[in-house]
Each structure stands twice: as structure tokens, then as C-alpha cells.
Short mmCIF file of C-alpha atoms and ligand atoms in Angstrom, two decimals:
data_model
loop_
_atom_site.label_atom_id
_atom_site.label_comp_id
_atom_site.label_asym_id
_atom_site.label_seq_id
_atom_site.Cartn_x
_atom_site.Cartn_y
_atom_site.Cartn_z
CA LYS T 1 0.00 0.00 0.00
CA ASN T 2 2.86 2.36 0.90
CA LYS T 3 4.51 1.68 -2.43
CA VAL T 4 1.33 2.71 -4.27
CA LEU T 5 1.10 5.84 -2.16
CA ASP T 6 4.73 6.70 -2.87
CA GLU T 7 4.19 6.32 -6.59
CA CYS T 8 1.10 8.54 -6.42
CA SER T 9 2.94 11.17 -4.45
CA ARG T 10 5.90 11.12 -6.84
CA GLU T 11 3.56 11.75 -9.75
CA ILE T 12 2.18 14.89 -8.16
CA VAL T 13 5.42 16.42 -6.83
CA PRO T 14 5.14 20.15 -7.55
CA SER T 15 8.03 22.14 -8.99
CA TYR T 16 8.89 25.84 -8.98
CA ASP T 17 10.57 28.47 -11.08
CA TRP T 18 11.05 32.22 -10.77
CA PHE T 19 11.40 35.24 -13.02
CA GLN T 20 11.77 38.96 -12.54
CA THR T 21 10.96 42.38 -13.96
CA PRO T 22 12.83 45.54 -12.89
CA ASP T 23 10.49 46.00 -9.92
CA SER T 24 9.11 42.54 -9.13
CA VAL T 25 10.03 38.91 -8.60
CA THR T 26 7.52 36.17 -9.30
CA VAL T 27 7.85 32.68 -7.85
CA VAL T 28 5.73 30.19 -9.80
CA ILE T 29 4.72 26.82 -8.41
CA TYR T 30 3.33 24.18 -10.75
CA THR T 31 1.25 21.94 -8.51
CA LYS T 32 -0.02 19.59 -11.24
CA GLN T 33 -3.42 19.80 -9.51
CA LYS T 34 -6.57 20.74 -11.39
CA ASP T 35 -8.53 21.68 -8.29
CA MET T 36 -6.13 24.15 -6.71
CA ASN T 37 -7.67 26.99 -4.72
CA SER T 38 -6.56 29.91 -2.64
CA GLU T 39 -7.32 28.15 0.66
CA LEU T 40 -4.61 25.58 -0.15
CA VAL T 41 -1.90 28.25 -0.22
CA ILE T 42 -0.45 29.67 2.99
CA ALA T 43 2.35 32.16 2.49
CA ASP T 44 4.38 34.53 4.62
CA VAL T 45 6.80 37.10 3.39
CA GLN T 46 8.95 39.31 5.58
CA GLU T 47 11.66 41.66 4.37
CA CYS T 48 14.06 38.96 3.00
CA LYS T 49 12.22 35.72 3.76
CA LEU T 50 9.58 33.83 1.82
CA ARG T 51 7.75 30.80 3.16
CA GLY T 52 5.00 29.41 0.97
CA GLU T 53 3.20 26.19 1.76
CA ILE T 54 0.87 24.54 -0.73
CA ILE T 55 -1.43 21.70 0.19
CA VAL T 56 -1.72 19.02 -2.49
CA LYS T 57 -4.11 16.31 -1.34
CA ASP T 58 -2.56 14.98 1.92
CA TYR T 59 0.84 16.44 1.08
CA SER T 60 2.53 19.76 1.72
CA TYR T 61 4.94 21.43 -0.71
CA LEU T 62 7.20 24.11 0.71
CA ILE T 63 9.05 27.07 -0.76
CA HIS T 64 11.31 28.49 1.93
CA VAL T 65 14.05 30.93 0.97
CA GLU T 66 16.18 33.74 2.27
CA LEU T 67 15.63 36.15 -0.63
CA SER T 68 18.61 37.79 -2.36
CA TYR T 69 17.27 41.27 -1.62
CA ALA T 70 14.51 42.86 0.43
CA VAL T 71 10.92 42.93 -0.81
CA TYR T 72 7.79 44.73 0.36
CA GLU T 73 5.34 42.78 2.49
CA ASP T 74 2.32 43.30 0.26
CA MET T 75 2.88 40.20 -1.85
CA ILE T 76 0.21 39.17 -4.38
CA VAL T 77 -0.83 35.51 -4.39
CA GLN T 78 -2.38 34.32 -7.64
CA VAL T 79 -3.93 30.91 -8.04
CA SER T 80 -4.88 29.56 -11.47
CA GLU T 81 -7.33 26.95 -10.25
CA LYS T 82 -7.71 24.95 -13.48
CA VAL T 83 -4.03 24.63 -14.36
CA GLY T 84 -2.91 24.38 -10.75
CA LYS T 85 -0.41 27.21 -10.96
CA VAL T 86 0.35 29.33 -7.90
CA GLU T 87 2.28 32.60 -8.15
CA PHE T 88 3.81 34.77 -5.46
CA VAL T 89 4.43 38.23 -6.88
CA LEU T 90 6.95 40.09 -4.72
CA LYS T 91 7.68 43.80 -5.05
CA LYS T 92 11.39 44.60 -4.93
CA LYS T 93 12.45 47.33 -2.53
CA GLU T 94 15.31 48.25 -4.88
CA ASN T 95 15.31 47.92 -8.65
CA LEU T 96 18.27 45.59 -8.75
CA SER T 97 18.66 42.61 -11.03
CA TRP T 98 18.66 39.40 -8.95
CA LYS T 99 21.13 36.69 -10.00
CA LYS T 100 19.29 34.10 -7.96
CA LEU T 101 16.12 33.92 -5.93
CA GLY T 102 18.08 33.47 -2.72
CA GLN T 103 19.41 30.85 -0.32
CA PRO T 104 17.33 27.79 0.54
CA LEU T 105 16.10 27.67 4.13
CA GLU T 106 14.98 24.62 6.12
CA SER T 107 12.90 22.11 4.10
CA HIS T 108 12.92 24.30 0.99
CA ASN T 109 11.45 22.56 -2.08
CA SER T 110 10.28 19.59 -0.01
CA PHE T 111 7.09 17.59 -0.49
CA VAL T 112 6.02 15.67 2.58
CA LYS T 113 2.85 14.33 4.20
CA CYS T 114 0.95 17.19 5.85
CA THR T 115 1.18 15.33 9.15
CA ASP T 116 5.00 15.41 8.89
CA ARG T 117 5.20 19.15 8.29
CA GLY T 118 5.56 21.02 11.57
CA LEU T 119 3.07 23.82 12.28
CA TYR T 120 4.28 27.27 11.29
CA TYR T 121 3.35 30.24 13.49
CA ARG T 122 3.28 33.95 12.74
CA LYS T 123 2.70 36.79 15.21
CA CYS T 124 -0.68 38.47 14.89
CA LYS T 125 -1.97 41.60 16.55
CA LEU T 126 -5.05 41.56 18.78
CA LEU T 127 -7.33 44.18 17.24
CA SER T 128 -10.48 43.90 19.34
CA LYS T 129 -12.12 41.89 22.08
CA THR T 130 -15.88 41.96 22.74
CA ASN T 131 -18.13 40.02 25.08
CA VAL T 132 -20.39 37.38 23.59
CA SER T 133 -21.63 36.09 26.95
CA HIS T 134 -20.64 36.22 30.63
CA ASP T 135 -17.59 34.00 29.98
CA THR T 136 -17.09 33.98 26.19
CA ARG T 137 -15.41 36.64 24.07
CA LEU T 138 -15.02 37.42 20.39
CA PHE T 139 -11.35 38.10 19.64
CA CYS T 140 -10.35 39.73 16.36
CA VAL T 141 -6.73 39.28 15.29
CA GLY T 142 -5.07 40.91 12.32
CA LEU T 143 -2.80 38.89 10.08
CA PRO T 144 0.57 40.50 9.30
CA PRO T 145 0.59 42.33 5.93
CA GLY T 146 2.88 39.67 4.43
CA THR T 147 0.64 36.72 5.32
CA HIS T 148 -1.76 35.00 2.97
CA LEU T 149 -3.93 32.59 4.98
CA GLN T 150 -7.58 31.60 4.66
CA VAL T 151 -9.19 29.19 7.08
CA PRO T 152 -11.44 26.65 5.30
CA VAL T 153 -14.92 25.93 6.66
CA GLY T 154 -14.74 23.50 9.57
CA HIS T 155 -10.99 23.88 10.07
CA HIS T 156 -9.21 25.11 13.19
CA LEU T 157 -5.80 26.52 13.94
CA TYR T 158 -3.59 26.76 16.99
CA LEU T 159 -2.89 29.77 19.18
CA ARG T 160 0.44 29.75 21.00
CA GLN T 161 1.45 31.65 24.12
CA THR T 162 4.43 31.38 26.43
CA ILE T 163 3.04 30.84 29.91
CA THR T 164 5.49 30.93 32.80
CA GLY T 165 8.34 30.09 30.45
CA THR T 166 6.61 27.22 28.62
CA GLU T 167 5.11 27.37 25.14
CA ILE T 168 1.47 26.29 25.27
CA VAL T 169 -0.68 25.69 22.18
CA LYS T 170 -4.45 25.15 22.00
CA PRO T 171 -6.74 24.70 18.99
CA TYR T 172 -9.48 27.23 18.14
CA THR T 173 -11.99 27.38 15.28
CA PRO T 174 -12.35 30.76 13.56
CA VAL T 175 -15.87 32.15 13.15
CA THR T 176 -17.40 34.93 11.06
CA PRO T 177 -17.94 38.14 13.07
CA CYS T 178 -21.72 37.63 12.96
CA LEU T 179 -24.38 35.27 11.60
CA VAL T 180 -26.79 37.84 10.30
CA SER T 181 -25.62 41.01 8.69
CA PRO T 182 -28.05 43.89 9.30
CA LEU T 183 -27.25 45.23 5.83
CA LYS T 184 -27.89 41.88 4.13
CA ILE T 185 -24.51 42.08 2.40
CA PRO T 186 -22.30 38.99 2.31
CA ILE T 187 -20.83 38.36 5.74
CA SER T 188 -17.30 39.81 6.02
CA ASN T 189 -15.12 38.50 3.26
CA ASP T 190 -12.22 40.33 4.81
CA LYS T 191 -9.22 38.03 4.61
CA ALA T 192 -6.90 40.06 6.82
CA HIS T 193 -8.88 39.53 10.02
CA ILE T 194 -9.60 36.31 11.88
CA PHE T 195 -12.32 36.10 14.53
CA PHE T 196 -12.35 33.64 17.41
CA MET T 197 -15.12 32.95 19.89
CA ILE T 198 -13.36 31.76 23.01
CA LYS T 199 -14.68 30.74 26.40
CA ILE T 200 -12.52 31.81 29.33
CA TYR T 201 -12.17 29.14 32.04
CA PRO T 202 -11.12 30.75 35.34
CA GLY T 203 -9.24 27.56 36.31
CA GLY T 204 -7.86 26.97 32.82
CA LEU T 205 -4.24 27.04 31.71
CA PHE T 206 -4.49 28.99 28.46
CA THR T 207 -7.64 31.11 28.33
CA PRO T 208 -7.12 33.25 31.49
CA VAL T 209 -3.74 34.37 30.04
CA LEU T 210 -5.35 34.99 26.64
CA ASP T 211 -7.95 37.13 28.40
CA THR T 212 -5.24 39.42 29.80
CA LEU T 213 -4.02 40.36 26.29
CA GLN T 214 -4.48 44.04 25.54
CA ILE T 215 -5.47 45.50 22.17
CA GLY T 216 -2.24 45.80 20.18
CA ASP T 217 -0.56 42.84 21.90
CA TYR T 218 0.70 39.94 19.78
CA ILE T 219 -0.30 36.27 19.73
CA SER T 220 1.15 33.46 17.59
CA LEU T 221 -1.23 31.76 15.20
CA SER T 222 -0.57 28.58 13.20
CA ASN T 223 -1.57 27.34 9.75
CA PRO T 224 -5.07 25.86 9.64
CA GLU T 225 -5.82 22.15 9.75
CA GLY T 226 -8.91 19.98 9.91
CA ASN T 227 -10.66 16.96 8.50
CA PHE T 228 -13.83 18.59 7.17
CA ARG T 229 -14.21 18.76 3.37
CA LYS T 230 -16.68 21.07 1.62
CA SER T 231 -17.53 18.12 -0.65
CA GLN T 232 -19.23 16.52 2.38
CA ILE T 233 -22.12 19.00 2.02
CA GLU T 234 -22.06 19.35 -1.75
CA ASP T 235 -25.29 17.50 -2.52
CA VAL T 236 -26.68 17.26 1.00
CA GLU T 237 -30.39 17.97 1.34
CA ASP T 238 -30.74 17.88 5.13
CA LEU T 239 -28.00 19.21 7.40
CA PHE T 240 -28.22 18.59 11.15
CA LEU T 241 -25.91 20.42 13.54
CA LEU T 242 -25.47 19.24 17.13
CA ALA T 243 -23.45 21.72 19.18
CA GLY T 244 -22.53 21.71 22.87
CA GLY T 245 -21.23 25.00 24.37
CA THR T 246 -18.31 26.39 22.33
CA GLY T 247 -18.74 23.35 20.07
CA PHE T 248 -20.90 25.94 18.31
CA THR T 249 -17.79 27.54 16.70
CA PRO T 250 -17.31 25.17 13.71
CA MET T 251 -21.05 25.42 13.03
CA VAL T 252 -20.86 29.19 12.44
CA LYS T 253 -18.99 29.13 9.12
CA LEU T 254 -20.56 25.81 8.14
CA LEU T 255 -24.06 27.22 8.59
CA SER T 256 -23.31 30.34 6.51
CA TYR T 257 -21.50 28.31 3.86
CA ALA T 258 -24.27 25.73 3.52
CA LEU T 259 -27.04 28.34 3.35
CA THR T 260 -25.25 30.37 0.68
CA HIS T 261 -23.44 27.73 -1.40
CA SER T 262 -25.50 24.55 -1.48
CA ALA T 263 -27.99 24.22 -4.30
CA THR T 264 -29.57 21.03 -2.97
CA LEU T 265 -30.01 22.08 0.66
CA ARG T 266 -33.60 22.00 1.92
CA ALA T 267 -33.19 22.16 5.67
CA VAL T 268 -30.54 23.03 8.25
CA LYS T 269 -31.58 22.09 11.75
CA MET T 270 -29.43 22.95 14.71
CA MET T 271 -29.79 21.63 18.24
CA PHE T 272 -27.71 23.75 20.60
CA PHE T 273 -26.97 22.21 24.04
CA ASN T 274 -25.98 24.47 26.91
CA LYS T 275 -26.12 24.44 30.67
CA THR T 276 -28.08 27.67 31.21
CA GLU T 277 -29.80 30.26 29.05
CA ASP T 278 -26.99 32.75 29.80
CA ASP T 279 -24.52 30.31 28.24
CA ILE T 280 -26.23 30.31 24.83
CA LEU T 281 -23.91 31.98 22.32
CA TRP T 282 -25.46 34.32 19.75
CA LYS T 283 -28.99 33.28 20.79
CA SER T 284 -30.72 36.27 19.22
CA GLN T 285 -28.64 36.03 16.04
CA LEU T 286 -29.62 32.37 15.68
CA GLU T 287 -33.27 33.26 16.21
CA GLN T 288 -32.98 36.08 13.68
CA LEU T 289 -31.36 33.76 11.13
CA ALA T 290 -34.26 31.32 11.57
CA LEU T 291 -36.68 34.17 10.85
CA ASN T 292 -34.67 35.31 7.80
CA ASP T 293 -34.23 31.88 6.23
CA THR T 294 -37.07 29.38 6.36
CA ARG T 295 -34.64 26.50 5.71
CA PHE T 296 -33.00 27.12 9.09
CA ASP T 297 -34.44 25.89 12.37
CA ILE T 298 -32.86 26.27 15.81
CA GLN T 299 -33.67 24.42 19.02
CA PHE T 300 -32.04 25.15 22.37
CA VAL T 301 -31.64 22.44 25.00
CA LEU T 302 -30.56 23.31 28.55
CA SER T 303 -29.10 20.85 31.06
CA GLU T 304 -29.29 23.25 34.04
CA PRO T 305 -32.26 25.52 33.21
CA LYS T 306 -33.88 28.01 35.54
CA LYS T 307 -37.51 27.35 36.52
CA GLU T 308 -38.77 29.85 33.93
CA TRP T 309 -37.26 27.94 30.97
CA THR T 310 -40.06 26.55 28.82
CA GLY T 311 -37.87 25.06 26.09
CA LYS T 312 -36.26 21.63 25.87
CA GLN T 313 -34.29 20.29 28.83
CA GLY T 314 -31.70 17.62 29.53
CA LYS T 315 -28.48 16.28 28.07
CA ILE T 316 -27.91 14.69 24.68
CA SER T 317 -30.06 11.55 24.52
CA SER T 318 -31.41 8.97 22.14
CA SER T 319 -34.95 10.27 22.50
CA LEU T 320 -33.96 13.90 21.78
CA LEU T 321 -31.97 12.78 18.72
CA SER T 322 -34.55 10.38 17.29
CA GLU T 323 -37.15 13.13 17.43
CA PHE T 324 -34.77 15.75 15.96
CA VAL T 325 -32.82 13.93 13.24
CA LYS T 326 -35.61 13.21 10.79
CA ARG T 327 -35.22 13.34 7.02
CA SER T 328 -37.39 15.95 5.32
CA LYS T 329 -37.91 13.52 2.44
CA HIS T 330 -37.63 9.74 2.24
CA ASP T 331 -34.09 8.61 1.35
CA CYS T 332 -32.70 12.15 1.01
CA LYS T 333 -28.98 12.76 1.52
CA MET T 334 -28.19 14.03 5.00
CA LEU T 335 -25.19 14.99 7.09
CA ILE T 336 -25.10 15.26 10.87
CA CYS T 337 -22.27 17.37 12.32
CA ILE T 338 -21.43 17.18 15.99
CA CYS T 339 -19.11 19.20 18.21
CA GLY T 340 -18.82 19.86 21.92
CA PRO T 341 -17.32 18.35 25.09
CA LEU T 342 -15.73 14.96 24.37
CA PRO T 343 -18.27 12.85 26.33
CA PHE T 344 -21.08 14.80 24.61
CA MET T 345 -19.64 13.89 21.20
CA GLU T 346 -18.98 10.25 22.14
CA GLN T 347 -22.50 9.77 23.46
CA GLY T 348 -24.00 11.62 20.51
CA ILE T 349 -22.21 9.37 18.02
CA GLN T 350 -23.24 6.24 19.92
CA PHE T 351 -26.90 7.30 19.95
CA LEU T 352 -26.81 8.24 16.26
CA GLN T 353 -25.24 4.92 15.30
CA ALA T 354 -27.80 3.05 17.39
CA LEU T 355 -30.50 4.99 15.52
CA GLY T 356 -29.11 3.54 12.28
CA HIS T 357 -27.02 6.44 10.94
CA SER T 358 -23.93 5.33 9.05
CA GLY T 359 -20.43 6.70 9.58
CA ASN T 360 -20.49 8.79 6.41
CA GLU T 361 -23.67 10.52 7.57
CA ILE T 362 -21.90 11.75 10.72
CA HIS T 363 -19.10 14.28 10.92
CA CYS T 364 -17.34 14.89 14.18
CA PHE T 365 -15.14 18.00 14.62
CA THR T 366 -11.86 17.08 16.33
CA THR T 367 -8.13 17.71 16.02
P1 FAD A 1 -7.88 23.92 30.52
O1 FAD A 1 -6.66 24.10 31.33
O2 FAD A 1 -7.85 22.91 29.45
O3 FAD A 1 -9.12 23.66 31.46
C1 FAD A 1 -10.49 23.67 31.01
C2 FAD A 1 -11.44 23.47 32.18
O4 FAD A 1 -11.23 22.20 32.76
C3 FAD A 1 -11.26 24.50 33.32
O5 FAD A 1 -12.51 24.77 33.87
C4 FAD A 1 -10.38 23.78 34.28
O6 FAD A 1 -10.56 24.27 35.58
C5 FAD A 1 -10.86 22.36 34.12
N1 FAD A 1 -9.81 21.38 34.39
C6 FAD A 1 -8.56 21.37 33.87
N2 FAD A 1 -7.91 20.30 34.32
C7 FAD A 1 -8.77 19.63 35.10
C8 FAD A 1 -8.69 18.43 35.84
N3 FAD A 1 -7.59 17.70 35.88
N4 FAD A 1 -9.79 18.03 36.51
C9 FAD A 1 -10.93 18.74 36.49
N5 FAD A 1 -11.05 19.87 35.82
C10 FAD A 1 -9.99 20.30 35.14
N6 FAD A 1 -12.63 26.57 22.62
C11 FAD A 1 -13.22 27.76 22.42
O7 FAD A 1 -13.56 28.46 23.40
N7 FAD A 1 -13.45 28.21 21.15
C12 FAD A 1 -13.12 27.50 20.05
O8 FAD A 1 -13.33 27.94 18.91
C13 FAD A 1 -12.50 26.22 20.24
N8 FAD A 1 -12.13 25.44 19.19
C14 FAD A 1 -11.59 24.21 19.42
C15 FAD A 1 -11.27 23.40 18.33
C16 FAD A 1 -10.78 22.13 18.53
C17 FAD A 1 -10.44 21.25 17.34
C18 FAD A 1 -10.60 21.65 19.85
C19 FAD A 1 -10.08 20.27 20.09
C20 FAD A 1 -10.87 22.46 20.92
C21 FAD A 1 -11.37 23.75 20.74
N9 FAD A 1 -11.64 24.59 21.81
C22 FAD A 1 -12.26 25.79 21.58
C23 FAD A 1 -11.18 24.27 23.18
C24 FAD A 1 -9.78 24.88 23.43
O9 FAD A 1 -8.84 24.26 22.59
C25 FAD A 1 -9.30 24.70 24.89
O10 FAD A 1 -9.40 23.36 25.24
C26 FAD A 1 -10.07 25.57 25.86
O11 FAD A 1 -9.93 26.94 25.48
C27 FAD A 1 -9.62 25.39 27.31
O12 FAD A 1 -8.32 25.83 27.45
P2 FAD A 1 -7.65 26.21 28.86
O13 FAD A 1 -6.20 25.86 28.74
O14 FAD A 1 -7.97 27.61 29.23
O15 FAD A 1 -8.37 25.29 29.91
P1 NAD A 2 -20.29 23.30 28.68
O1 NAD A 2 -19.69 22.76 29.91
O2 NAD A 2 -20.84 24.68 28.72
O3 NAD A 2 -21.39 22.26 28.17
C1 NAD A 2 -22.03 22.38 26.91
C2 NAD A 2 -23.14 21.35 26.83
O4 NAD A 2 -22.57 20.03 26.86
C3 NAD A 2 -24.14 21.42 28.00
O5 NAD A 2 -25.43 21.16 27.51
C4 NAD A 2 -23.68 20.30 28.90
O6 NAD A 2 -24.74 19.77 29.65
C5 NAD A 2 -23.19 19.28 27.89
N1 NAD A 2 -22.26 18.36 28.51
C6 NAD A 2 -21.16 18.69 29.23
N2 NAD A 2 -20.56 17.59 29.68
C7 NAD A 2 -21.31 16.54 29.23
C8 NAD A 2 -21.20 15.14 29.39
N3 NAD A 2 -20.22 14.59 30.09
N4 NAD A 2 -22.13 14.37 28.80
C9 NAD A 2 -23.16 14.91 28.11
N5 NAD A 2 -23.30 16.23 27.95
C10 NAD A 2 -22.39 17.04 28.49
O7 NAD A 2 -19.24 23.18 27.47
P2 NAD A 2 -18.04 24.13 27.11
O8 NAD A 2 -17.31 24.51 28.36
O9 NAD A 2 -18.51 25.23 26.22
O10 NAD A 2 -17.08 23.16 26.33
C11 NAD A 2 -17.16 22.98 24.97
C12 NAD A 2 -16.26 21.84 24.52
O11 NAD A 2 -16.27 21.82 23.09
C13 NAD A 2 -14.83 21.91 24.97
O12 NAD A 2 -14.50 20.65 25.48
C14 NAD A 2 -14.06 22.17 23.68
O13 NAD A 2 -12.80 21.54 23.69
C15 NAD A 2 -14.95 21.57 22.64
N6 NAD A 2 -14.80 22.22 21.32
C16 NAD A 2 -14.35 21.44 20.31
C17 NAD A 2 -14.20 21.99 19.08
C18 NAD A 2 -13.73 21.12 17.95
O14 NAD A 2 -13.63 21.55 16.82
N7 NAD A 2 -13.42 19.89 18.20
C19 NAD A 2 -14.51 23.32 18.84
C20 NAD A 2 -14.97 24.08 19.90
C21 NAD A 2 -15.12 23.52 21.15
#
């Protein structure tokens, strides 16, 4: 099996070339992939360094060079999707003729399994922090001007902080800044900003330190990763989302993506499990979205409700799921996505399997 894999990977090894004009240098990567897209390219340029990573199936191709001369940070990344060509257009700081692109840095021109490529971090500035609930905040971080990075739907990345002398990393799933735009324009397509919805645990290791960051402070942010593929919802007719607490975060982009991009979609039903009503994230936005789009339905379930709560109660259970996960049409294609505390996900999957749902009808968000 490994031999077959090796042969496949050898066939698709990308290659690169470069050329220049008096004021620019273009690095061209031929990926040999017909379905290249901008989300598969993560690039960072600083002064004299270029690091460009391109994801080709399960592999990562890397361009990593100390450039001959300094360039500006506002690099242009061009992706020719059909021919699989990726170009980094760098603006020279001085109009000199370069004899070579530069010196190779670690792992330059290598093609390895994504899992064997270490995570790369860049420092990002905290631009704003707003409260979503009593313990959860929306953090907005700005990517450096020389970074090209887009986080695919359902993918997460890692934040890194040094806490009492030790580097600590934790995964977080970017969200859009809101679910319903009051102006009815497409929700922020701004690629320079990344939004995170993060719950602060007073006894936690990472989040209390994160919460002390001031606007203008820096935090390290990795390349994205994840096992969700957009193709999983391509021809889905019924989408079910089961979220527990901050397990809501991967559902945010997924929900917006499905409602705007899927031609076959008839219904998106979300069951959102929380302890108390105060814990429900973006409750009014979810209710507003349900009013705006008849395909979307939201149900809240509380495990520790106050007496006044008239909605559903309890923890994830077979009876709640059998009542909720119902096809809108006999035999229609469905996907059930689940995310939340580990035992919540484990139990959810068990119940769904016992109810007869196959593995490819269930997607579980994990690292
Ligand atoms: P931790 O130190 O991990 O502690 C968490 C809680 O457990 C605290 O209340 C702490 O007191 C308690 N605790 C810790 N150790 C023990 C113990 N031994 N016994 C009993 N209790 C204990 N979170 C988000 O808020 N937003 C996201 O978008 C998000 N995305 C994620 C994506 C992925 C793929 C994964 C796997 C997780 C994601 N998380 C997200 C969770 C996040 O990665 C962290 O786990 C979370 O922020 C807690 O970090 P912490 O270090 O502050 O808390
Ligand atoms: P929480 O404690 O507020 O609980 C959320 C819901 O889950 C509540 O309804 C609660 O009753 C239920 N729940 C909690 N423990 C349960 C158990 N043992 N069995 C059944 N139900 C249970 O949750 P939180 O503090 O917001 O934590 C969210 C979790 O989601 C974290 O563990 C985080 O790591 C995870 N998460 C994962 C991803 C991912 O992509 N994998 C993304 C975001 C969050």
C-alpha cells in the first residue's frame, strides 16, 4: 500500500521556477493539480524571507528561501485553479537585477505528508475583544501584511502563548464576526482579520492568560488544519448540527457556507446544548437567522435551566436525537455534524449509530 502511495505522491510532486521584472520577482509553483484553490496556499513574506506552503491532497509542498534582496510585504498571491499554478508576486524594494532567488532555508522545495510538516506560526496583533456572553469573548486578530492565509470551513488553527516560560498551544476554530448582517450584504469576506469565539475558564491554563491580552498585543497563530471537506455537504439535502457549548464555533462558518453555497439544501436544523440560558452563544442572532431563512431551524436544550425555561431540557439523549434527526424527504442525503465536550460527542455518536445512521452521515469535529 505504501509503495502505491509513494508512486502517487511522486507523480504529483510540484516544482517551482522564478522570473523577474525591474520591480518585481515572481515565484511560480506548478502543482499539477486541477482543483487548486486559494485556501490551499499559505504564504508569509517578511523583508528577506519567503515561506510558501501549498497543500496538495494529503501532502505539503514548501518554498522556503532567504531572498537575495529585500521585498515589500504586500505580496500578491495568484492561483490559477484549473491549471494548478500558484504565483507569489513580490515587489522589490530596490530595482536591482537578482542573480538568484536566494538561499534555501529549512525544508525548501520539499514535499512531505501534511502530518510530517511542523506547524508554522506567525505573530498576529489583537485588534479587538468583545463580550459574547458572561464567559465567552469574540477576539479579532489581524494577520501581518505579508501573510496569505484563509481558514477553510470546519478547520481550526492553533494559538500559542508562552506561559510561565513554557510554550502552550491550544486549537481554536475561527468564526465569522456575525451570523446575520443587518445590511444583508455577504458576511465579512475580509481576509486580513480572523475572529475567534473563546470561552474563558477561570481555572484553565491557556484562556485566562489569553484574556489578559491588551489590544495591540501579539499572539502566535498557526496554519489551519482539519478533517472537514466542503464536498461533504455538496449534494446534501438535510443538514443537522449538534453543538454543545463552544462546540458551536465550527457550526458558524458551516451554517453560513451551507445556506449560501449549497444548491440542494432544503433544511438546516441545529440543536444547541448548553447548561443555562446565559450560556447560549449568539442566541438572538440564531433566532434572527431562523426568521430570515425558512430552511434554518434552531432548538435550544438546557441541562441546568432556571424554573422559567419553557424550552427543551436535559443532556444529549437517544430520545432527543430520534425526534430531531428526521429526514425531510424519504431517502434524502443528509449529514449530521457534531461538536462539543468529548463525552457529549462520544455519546451523541453512539446514539446516532444506534438509531441507524452510518459513519459517512456523521461528521465529528476534532483535532
Ligand atoms: P484547561 O486548562 O484545558 O481547562 C479547562 C477546564 O477544565 C477548566 O474549567 C479547568 O478548571 C478544568 N480542568 C482542567 N484540568 C482539570 C482536571 N484535571 N480536573 C478537572 N477539571 C480540570 N474553545 C473555544 O472556546 N473556542 C473554540 O473555537 C475552540 N475550538 C476548538 C477546536 C478544537 C479542534 C478543539 C479540540 C478544541 C477547541 N476549543 C475551543 C477548546 C480549546 O482548545 C481549549 O481546550 C479551551 O480553550 C480550554 O483551554 P484552557 O487551557 O484555558 O483550559
Ligand atoms: P459546557 O460545559 O458549557 O457544556 C455544553 C453542553 O454540553 C451542555 O449542555 C452540557 O450539559 C453538555 N455536557 C457537558 N458535559 C457533558 C457530558 N459529560 N455528557 C453529556 N453532555 C455534556 O461546554 P463548554 O465549556 O462550552 O465546552 C465545549 C467543549 O467543546 C470543549 O471541550 C471544547 O474543547 C470543545 N470544542 C471542540 C471543538 C472542535 O472543533 N473539536 C470546537 C470548539 C469547542
